[in-house]
Short mmCIF file of C-alpha atoms in Angstrom, two decimals:
data_model
loop_
_atom_site.label_atom_id
_atom_site.label_comp_id
_atom_site.label_asym_id
_atom_site.label_seq_id
_atom_site.Cartn_x
_atom_site.Cartn_y
_atom_site.Cartn_z
CA UNK A 1 -0.30 0.08 -0.24
CA UNK A 2 1.20 3.73 -0.92
CA UNK A 3 2.32 5.37 2.65
CA UNK A 4 0.81 9.06 2.40
CA UNK A 5 2.82 11.77 4.01
CA UNK A 6 2.48 15.64 3.78
CA UNK A 7 4.46 16.34 0.96
CA UNK A 8 3.04 13.76 -1.17
CA UNK A 9 2.81 10.02 -1.55
CA UNK A 10 5.72 7.57 -1.48
CA UNK A 11 5.09 3.85 -3.49
CA UNK A 12 6.88 0.90 -2.06
CA UNK A 13 8.38 2.03 1.01
CA UNK A 14 11.59 3.44 2.06
CA UNK A 15 13.91 0.93 0.54
CA UNK A 16 12.12 1.05 -2.52
CA UNK A 17 12.56 5.01 -3.02
CA UNK A 18 15.74 5.36 -2.22
CA UNK A 19 16.94 2.84 -5.07
CA UNK A 20 14.73 4.58 -7.27
CA UNK A 21 16.60 7.91 -5.82
CA UNK A 22 20.33 6.55 -6.81
CA UNK A 23 19.21 5.57 -9.68
CA UNK A 24 18.08 8.80 -10.28
CA UNK A 25 20.85 11.06 -9.43
CA UNK A 26 23.51 8.05 -11.26
CA UNK A 27 21.48 9.08 -14.29
CA UNK A 28 21.29 12.84 -13.71
CA UNK A 29 24.12 13.56 -12.41
CA UNK A 30 24.59 16.20 -8.89
CA UNK A 31 20.39 16.85 -8.00
CA UNK A 32 19.42 19.75 -5.51
CA UNK A 33 17.70 17.65 -2.19
CA UNK A 34 14.57 20.27 -3.24
CA UNK A 35 14.78 18.43 -6.25
CA UNK A 36 14.72 15.43 -5.02
CA UNK A 37 12.58 16.28 -2.11
CA UNK A 38 9.28 17.01 -4.57
CA UNK A 39 10.23 14.60 -6.89
CA UNK A 40 9.77 11.30 -5.03
CA UNK A 41 7.37 13.45 -2.82
CA UNK A 42 8.43 13.61 1.06
CA UNK A 43 10.25 16.30 2.82
CA UNK A 44 13.54 17.88 2.91
CA UNK A 45 14.25 16.00 6.09
CA UNK A 46 13.42 12.47 4.21
CA UNK A 47 15.33 13.51 1.63
CA UNK A 48 18.26 13.82 3.80
CA UNK A 49 17.67 10.67 5.71
CA UNK A 50 18.00 8.82 2.32
CA UNK A 51 20.70 10.96 1.70
CA UNK A 52 22.89 9.49 4.18
CA UNK A 53 22.20 6.41 4.21
CA UNK A 54 22.90 6.24 0.77
CA UNK A 55 26.29 7.72 1.65
CA UNK A 56 26.61 5.43 4.30
CA UNK A 57 26.43 2.49 1.43
CA UNK A 58 28.71 3.92 -0.44
CA UNK A 59 25.97 4.52 -3.43
CA UNK A 60 25.96 8.19 -2.94
CA UNK A 61 28.05 11.67 -1.59
CA UNK A 62 26.61 14.38 -0.41
CA UNK A 63 27.37 17.86 -1.09
CA UNK A 64 26.32 21.48 -0.24
CA UNK A 65 22.39 21.43 -0.58
CA UNK A 66 22.43 18.32 -2.60
CA UNK A 67 23.58 14.83 -3.62
CA UNK A 68 26.26 13.67 -6.41
CA UNK A 69 27.56 10.09 -7.64
CA UNK A 70 30.23 11.34 -9.81
CA UNK A 71 34.00 11.24 -8.87
CA UNK A 72 36.57 13.56 -7.26
CA UNK A 73 39.65 13.51 -6.14
CA UNK A 74 38.98 12.18 -2.58
CA UNK A 75 36.10 10.11 -3.67
CA UNK A 76 35.64 7.06 -6.12
CA UNK A 77 32.20 6.37 -7.14
CA UNK A 78 30.39 2.58 -6.27
CA UNK A 79 30.45 -0.06 -8.34
CA UNK A 80 27.36 0.73 -10.36
CA UNK A 81 28.07 4.17 -11.54
CA UNK A 82 32.06 3.43 -12.90
CA UNK A 83 30.11 0.53 -15.09
CA UNK A 84 27.93 2.91 -16.73
CA UNK A 85 30.94 5.17 -17.51
CA UNK A 86 32.71 5.64 -20.57
CA UNK A 87 32.00 2.16 -21.83
CA UNK A 88 33.12 2.01 -25.27
CA UNK A 89 36.41 3.25 -24.30
CA UNK A 90 36.54 0.50 -21.60
CA UNK A 91 35.39 -2.20 -24.72
CA UNK A 92 38.32 -0.63 -26.53
CA UNK A 93 40.61 -1.21 -24.13
CA UNK A 94 40.04 -4.34 -22.99
CA UNK A 95 39.82 -5.55 -26.45
CA UNK A 96 43.31 -4.43 -27.41
CA UNK A 97 44.58 -5.92 -24.10
CA UNK A 98 43.40 -8.91 -24.87
CA UNK A 99 46.05 -9.08 -27.67
CA UNK A 100 48.32 -9.74 -24.47
CA UNK A 101 46.82 -12.54 -23.50
CA UNK A 102 48.37 -16.08 -24.34
CA UNK A 103 46.56 -19.72 -23.21
CA UNK A 104 47.99 -21.38 -20.66
CA UNK A 105 49.56 -17.49 -18.82
CA UNK A 106 48.52 -16.47 -14.95
CA UNK A 107 46.43 -13.59 -15.10
CA UNK A 108 45.62 -10.47 -12.42
CA UNK A 109 43.09 -9.03 -12.43
CA UNK A 110 42.36 -5.23 -10.05
CA UNK A 111 38.66 -4.46 -8.87
CA UNK A 112 38.24 -1.36 -11.99
CA UNK A 113 34.91 -2.08 -14.21
CA UNK A 114 37.80 -1.11 -16.79
CA UNK A 115 39.58 -4.37 -16.06
CA UNK A 116 36.05 -6.29 -15.42
CA UNK A 117 35.93 -5.73 -19.66
CA UNK A 118 38.40 -7.21 -20.03
CA UNK A 119 37.49 -10.20 -17.61
CA UNK A 120 34.88 -10.68 -20.00
CA UNK A 121 36.85 -11.40 -23.53
CA UNK A 122 38.93 -14.12 -21.06
CA UNK A 123 37.23 -17.52 -22.21
CA UNK A 124 38.44 -16.71 -25.68
CA UNK A 125 42.14 -17.87 -24.90
CA UNK A 126 41.37 -20.55 -22.31
CA UNK A 127 43.19 -22.47 -20.57
CA UNK A 128 43.92 -19.68 -18.51
CA UNK A 129 44.58 -18.82 -14.32
CA UNK A 130 43.04 -15.97 -13.24
CA UNK A 131 43.29 -14.21 -10.12
CA UNK A 132 41.39 -11.25 -8.85
CA UNK A 133 40.14 -9.65 -5.30
CA UNK A 134 36.93 -8.57 -7.81
CA UNK A 135 33.82 -10.36 -6.60
CA UNK A 136 31.67 -9.55 -9.94
CA UNK A 137 35.02 -11.07 -11.97
CA UNK A 138 34.60 -13.78 -9.72
CA UNK A 139 31.00 -14.48 -10.48
CA UNK A 140 31.51 -13.95 -14.06
CA UNK A 141 33.72 -15.93 -14.84
CA UNK A 142 32.71 -18.65 -12.60
CA UNK A 143 31.47 -22.00 -14.70
CA UNK A 144 34.36 -21.43 -17.88
CA UNK A 145 35.58 -24.87 -18.01
CA UNK A 146 39.38 -23.63 -19.02
CA UNK A 147 39.72 -21.58 -16.59
CA UNK A 148 40.64 -21.82 -13.03
CA UNK A 149 39.94 -19.32 -11.01
CA UNK A 150 41.84 -17.90 -7.84
CA UNK A 151 39.83 -15.27 -5.97
CA UNK A 152 41.84 -12.71 -3.19
CA UNK A 153 40.56 -12.80 -0.40
CA UNK A 154 40.51 -10.48 2.52
CA UNK A 155 37.75 -7.56 3.80
CA UNK A 156 35.02 -7.25 1.75
CA UNK A 157 34.26 -3.85 0.76
CA UNK A 158 30.55 -3.33 -1.12
CA UNK A 159 31.38 0.04 -2.67
CA UNK A 160 33.94 -1.90 -4.71
CA UNK A 161 32.39 -5.13 -4.62
CA UNK A 162 35.98 -6.71 -3.97
CA UNK A 163 38.23 -7.82 -1.32
CA UNK A 164 40.56 -5.05 0.37
CA UNK A 165 42.98 -4.79 3.29
CA UNK A 166 45.70 -6.45 4.74
CA UNK A 167 44.24 -10.32 4.18
CA UNK A 168 44.46 -9.39 0.06
CA UNK A 169 47.23 -7.52 0.21
CA UNK A 170 49.28 -10.95 1.82
CA UNK A 171 46.85 -12.63 -0.64
CA UNK A 172 48.30 -11.38 -3.84
CA UNK A 173 52.46 -11.35 -2.48
CA UNK A 174 51.88 -14.70 -2.28
CA UNK A 175 51.17 -15.33 -6.02
CA UNK A 176 53.57 -14.84 -8.80
CA UNK A 177 51.76 -14.38 -11.91
CA UNK A 178 53.16 -13.45 -15.65
CA UNK A 179 50.86 -10.43 -16.60
CA UNK A 180 48.73 -8.43 -14.82
CA UNK A 181 45.77 -5.60 -15.66
CA UNK A 182 45.18 -2.63 -13.40
CA UNK A 183 43.32 0.85 -14.27
CA UNK A 184 43.38 3.80 -11.84
CA UNK A 185 41.64 7.15 -11.13
CA UNK A 186 43.80 9.59 -12.26
CA UNK A 187 47.18 10.00 -14.87
CA UNK A 188 49.23 12.89 -14.52
CA UNK A 189 52.39 14.23 -14.78
CA UNK A 190 54.44 11.32 -14.88
CA UNK A 191 51.85 9.09 -12.05
CA UNK A 192 49.23 7.06 -11.99
CA UNK A 193 46.96 8.32 -8.54
CA UNK A 194 43.69 6.96 -6.41
CA UNK A 195 41.42 8.56 -4.06
CA UNK A 196 41.39 5.79 -1.66
CA UNK A 197 44.48 4.50 0.40
CA UNK A 198 43.37 0.29 0.44
CA UNK A 199 42.85 0.71 -3.40
CA UNK A 200 46.51 1.73 -3.62
CA UNK A 201 48.31 -0.59 -1.22
CA UNK A 202 46.60 -3.50 -3.26
CA UNK A 203 47.26 -2.37 -6.69
CA UNK A 204 50.74 -1.86 -5.70
CA UNK A 205 51.19 -5.36 -3.99
CA UNK A 206 49.60 -6.22 -7.70
CA UNK A 207 52.35 -4.59 -9.71
CA UNK A 208 55.06 -6.28 -7.39
CA UNK A 209 53.70 -9.47 -8.05
CA UNK A 210 53.63 -9.37 -11.85
CA UNK A 211 55.63 -10.32 -14.54
CA UNK A 212 54.29 -7.81 -16.48
CA UNK A 213 51.87 -5.00 -15.35
CA UNK A 214 49.90 -2.99 -18.13
CA UNK A 215 47.70 0.02 -17.09
CA UNK A 216 44.80 0.46 -18.83
CA UNK A 217 43.29 4.12 -18.79
CA UNK A 218 40.49 5.77 -20.53
CA UNK A 219 41.16 9.32 -21.80
CA UNK A 220 39.03 11.15 -18.58
CA UNK A 221 41.80 9.91 -16.84
CA UNK A 222 44.20 11.88 -17.94
CA UNK A 223 42.53 15.37 -17.09
CA UNK A 224 41.27 14.06 -13.25
CA UNK A 225 42.73 14.41 -10.02
CA UNK A 226 43.34 11.99 -7.50
CA UNK A 227 44.59 12.18 -3.71
CA UNK A 228 47.04 9.76 -3.44
CA UNK A 229 50.20 8.10 -5.95
CA UNK A 230 50.07 5.35 -6.85
CA UNK A 231 53.05 4.86 -8.59
CA UNK A 232 55.35 6.25 -10.78
CA UNK A 233 54.28 5.06 -14.98
CA UNK A 234 57.79 4.11 -15.30
CA UNK A 235 56.77 0.72 -12.84
CA UNK A 236 53.89 -0.29 -15.71
CA UNK A 237 55.50 -2.13 -18.90
CA UNK A 238 52.89 -0.93 -21.09
CA UNK A 239 50.27 1.70 -20.74
CA UNK A 240 47.09 1.03 -22.89
CA UNK A 241 44.79 4.36 -23.13
CA UNK A 242 42.07 4.67 -25.71
CA UNK A 243 42.08 6.33 -29.50
CA UNK A 244 39.58 9.30 -27.79
CA UNK A 245 43.06 10.78 -25.64
CA UNK A 246 44.24 14.10 -26.99
CA UNK A 247 47.41 14.26 -28.57
CA UNK A 248 48.82 16.38 -25.66
CA UNK A 249 48.11 13.94 -23.85
CA UNK A 250 49.89 11.56 -25.92
CA UNK A 251 52.74 13.62 -26.19
CA UNK A 252 52.85 14.16 -22.95
CA UNK A 253 53.32 9.84 -22.49
CA UNK A 254 55.75 9.98 -25.29
CA UNK A 255 57.92 13.23 -23.54
CA UNK A 256 58.13 11.41 -20.15
CA UNK A 257 59.56 8.10 -21.56
CA UNK A 258 56.54 5.76 -21.22
CA UNK A 259 56.00 3.25 -23.55
CA UNK A 260 52.26 3.23 -24.72
CA UNK A 261 49.31 1.68 -27.39
CA UNK A 262 46.85 3.46 -27.86
CA UNK A 263 43.61 1.05 -28.32
CA UNK A 264 40.90 2.62 -31.43
CA UNK A 265 37.16 3.07 -30.64
CA UNK A 266 34.91 2.42 -32.68
CA UNK A 267 32.67 5.75 -33.93
CA UNK A 268 28.97 5.34 -33.48
CA UNK A 269 27.19 3.48 -35.69
CA UNK A 270 30.65 2.14 -36.88
CA UNK A 271 30.58 -0.98 -35.01
CA UNK A 272 30.13 0.48 -31.03
CA UNK A 273 26.19 -0.50 -31.10
CA UNK A 274 23.72 0.29 -29.28
CA UNK A 275 25.45 -1.67 -25.71
CA UNK A 276 29.12 0.73 -25.32
CA UNK A 277 27.41 3.84 -25.20
CA UNK A 278 29.57 6.38 -23.63
CA UNK A 279 28.83 7.21 -19.67
CA UNK A 280 26.35 9.70 -18.11
CA UNK A 281 27.29 13.74 -18.88
CA UNK A 282 30.96 12.65 -20.66
CA UNK A 283 30.47 13.51 -24.33
CA UNK A 284 32.00 11.46 -26.83
CA UNK A 285 34.57 13.37 -28.30
CA UNK A 286 35.16 12.89 -31.94
CA UNK A 287 38.37 11.45 -32.40
CA UNK A 288 41.36 14.13 -33.05
CA UNK A 289 44.27 14.52 -36.08
CA UNK A 290 46.16 13.28 -32.63
CA UNK A 291 44.63 10.69 -31.45
CA UNK A 292 44.17 7.17 -33.17
CA UNK A 293 47.71 7.94 -34.41
CA UNK A 294 50.41 8.50 -31.43
CA UNK A 295 52.29 11.98 -31.87
CA UNK A 296 54.20 12.87 -34.98
CA UNK A 297 52.64 9.84 -36.58
CA UNK A 298 53.26 6.90 -34.35
CA UNK A 299 50.75 4.42 -34.93
CA UNK A 300 49.56 2.66 -31.51
CA UNK A 301 48.91 -0.73 -33.32
CA UNK A 302 52.53 -1.18 -34.35
CA UNK A 303 53.55 -1.97 -30.78
CA UNK A 304 54.48 0.74 -27.53
CA UNK A 305 55.94 4.01 -28.31
CA UNK A 306 59.67 4.96 -26.85
CA UNK A 307 61.12 7.80 -25.76
CA UNK A 308 64.22 8.53 -24.28
CA UNK A 309 62.95 10.58 -20.77
CA UNK A 310 64.63 10.85 -17.94
CA UNK A 311 63.91 8.01 -15.29
CA UNK A 312 62.12 8.79 -12.37
CA UNK A 313 61.75 6.83 -8.93
CA UNK A 314 59.22 3.22 -9.15
CA UNK A 315 58.12 0.80 -6.95
CA UNK A 316 60.20 -2.13 -6.31
CA UNK A 317 59.81 -5.62 -8.53
CA UNK A 318 61.17 -8.49 -7.03
CA UNK A 319 62.47 -11.06 -9.28
CA UNK A 320 61.51 -9.46 -12.64
CA UNK A 321 64.25 -10.62 -15.68
CA UNK A 322 66.34 -8.18 -17.12
CA UNK A 323 65.37 -8.96 -20.55
CA UNK A 324 62.03 -8.83 -22.04
CA UNK A 325 61.37 -12.35 -23.18
CA UNK A 326 58.18 -13.46 -23.68
CA UNK A 327 55.63 -15.00 -20.36
CA UNK A 328 56.10 -18.10 -19.46
CA UNK A 329 53.47 -20.34 -21.56
CA UNK A 330 52.72 -22.44 -18.96
CA UNK A 331 53.85 -24.66 -16.33
CA UNK A 332 53.67 -28.00 -14.31
CA UNK A 333 50.62 -26.19 -12.05
CA UNK A 334 48.17 -24.63 -15.15
CA UNK A 335 44.93 -26.25 -16.60
CA UNK A 336 45.08 -28.11 -19.83
CA UNK A 337 41.71 -28.16 -20.64
CA UNK A 338 41.22 -28.25 -24.53
CA UNK A 339 39.64 -24.87 -26.27
CA UNK A 340 36.27 -25.97 -27.45
CA UNK A 341 35.73 -25.99 -31.22
CA UNK A 342 33.61 -22.87 -31.30
CA UNK A 343 34.79 -20.81 -29.11
CA UNK A 344 36.69 -17.58 -31.29
CA UNK A 345 40.29 -18.52 -31.65
CA UNK A 346 42.93 -16.43 -29.58
CA UNK A 347 43.93 -13.33 -30.89
CA UNK A 348 47.85 -12.83 -32.20
CA UNK A 349 50.07 -11.62 -29.04
CA UNK A 350 51.32 -8.28 -29.45
CA UNK A 351 55.37 -7.39 -28.91
CA UNK A 352 56.25 -6.49 -25.36
CA UNK A 353 58.93 -3.59 -24.38
CA UNK A 354 61.74 -5.09 -22.81
CA UNK A 355 61.68 -4.90 -18.78
CA UNK A 356 62.16 -2.16 -16.88
CA UNK A 357 64.90 -2.72 -13.94
CA UNK A 358 63.74 -1.52 -10.73
CA UNK A 359 64.50 1.82 -9.83
CA UNK A 360 65.49 3.68 -6.24
CA UNK A 361 63.86 2.42 -3.42
CA UNK A 362 63.85 5.75 -2.56
CA UNK A 363 60.57 6.75 -4.48
CA UNK A 364 57.97 8.72 -2.51
CA UNK A 365 55.01 5.97 -3.69
CA UNK A 366 56.66 3.15 -1.85
CA UNK A 367 55.53 1.94 1.54
#
């Protein structure tokens, strides 16, 4: 039965109203509290109670006089919001990154929604061993007979739908994988940043636990700030950006000496399809002259771009080989399930740049 109040009617009770309120803010962006009160037919006091509850759950964030789900330099929005943002770019990054994965490899995935898109594609290159702390990725890959799954446990965080904390860091540190894929919230001045310390700690552990580490970032991360320094870009063996990255951002990567590749993004109506819209209030920027090709005409599809920029401090990555040979194709502990004939064949792997030696221990980002 509908609940009648002096300010209107709320159908389905407070739980349903909060779900609808959250969905509205996720789609509309920042909304004044007065607008929410009028829209849902409740008092301002009721709206503020709803906002406080949703903020406690990590769904929304209070602002002066209203609420938002927008990311900021100190707050990361929840998984539901992030999954809606930059979907075409994330799909392009995932398809490009898949070319770095070969059957028999061990692969580590972080809890980013960018890397989640890569997880969806991994059954195409079975058999694999996949380790992740992202619950949604584990649920997605459960039942794939050619995948051996390793759950990286710890304290469950509902905001990120993942496992974090000391337990997760120790689980990551007990492994040594062929390749790790991570994303982050911000890239600026030759460093990767994130809003939250707990996320930074787990991602650093993942970087140290991988023979190769690949950073996947859409172009919106190149113009956004975040509070905590994660790592210098030199700590990654490869950075992959989408084809809508502005030319000046690619030139900055080139000047810093960071190996990078550009993942082309299909234009609307040219293969992107209805399932890959751009995120809410984030315009689908056209490709500029430098977007698909790197600076000075360097094509990202032909391999990583390089330049001899100055060295910066990096995370210590113990046990990494000094030469950049191909990752191990497998060992005795790897799964041997055959690839079903109806599955698409694995794409040809890209050449990956030689691995850099660990840099100075004096880098401020290192714990």
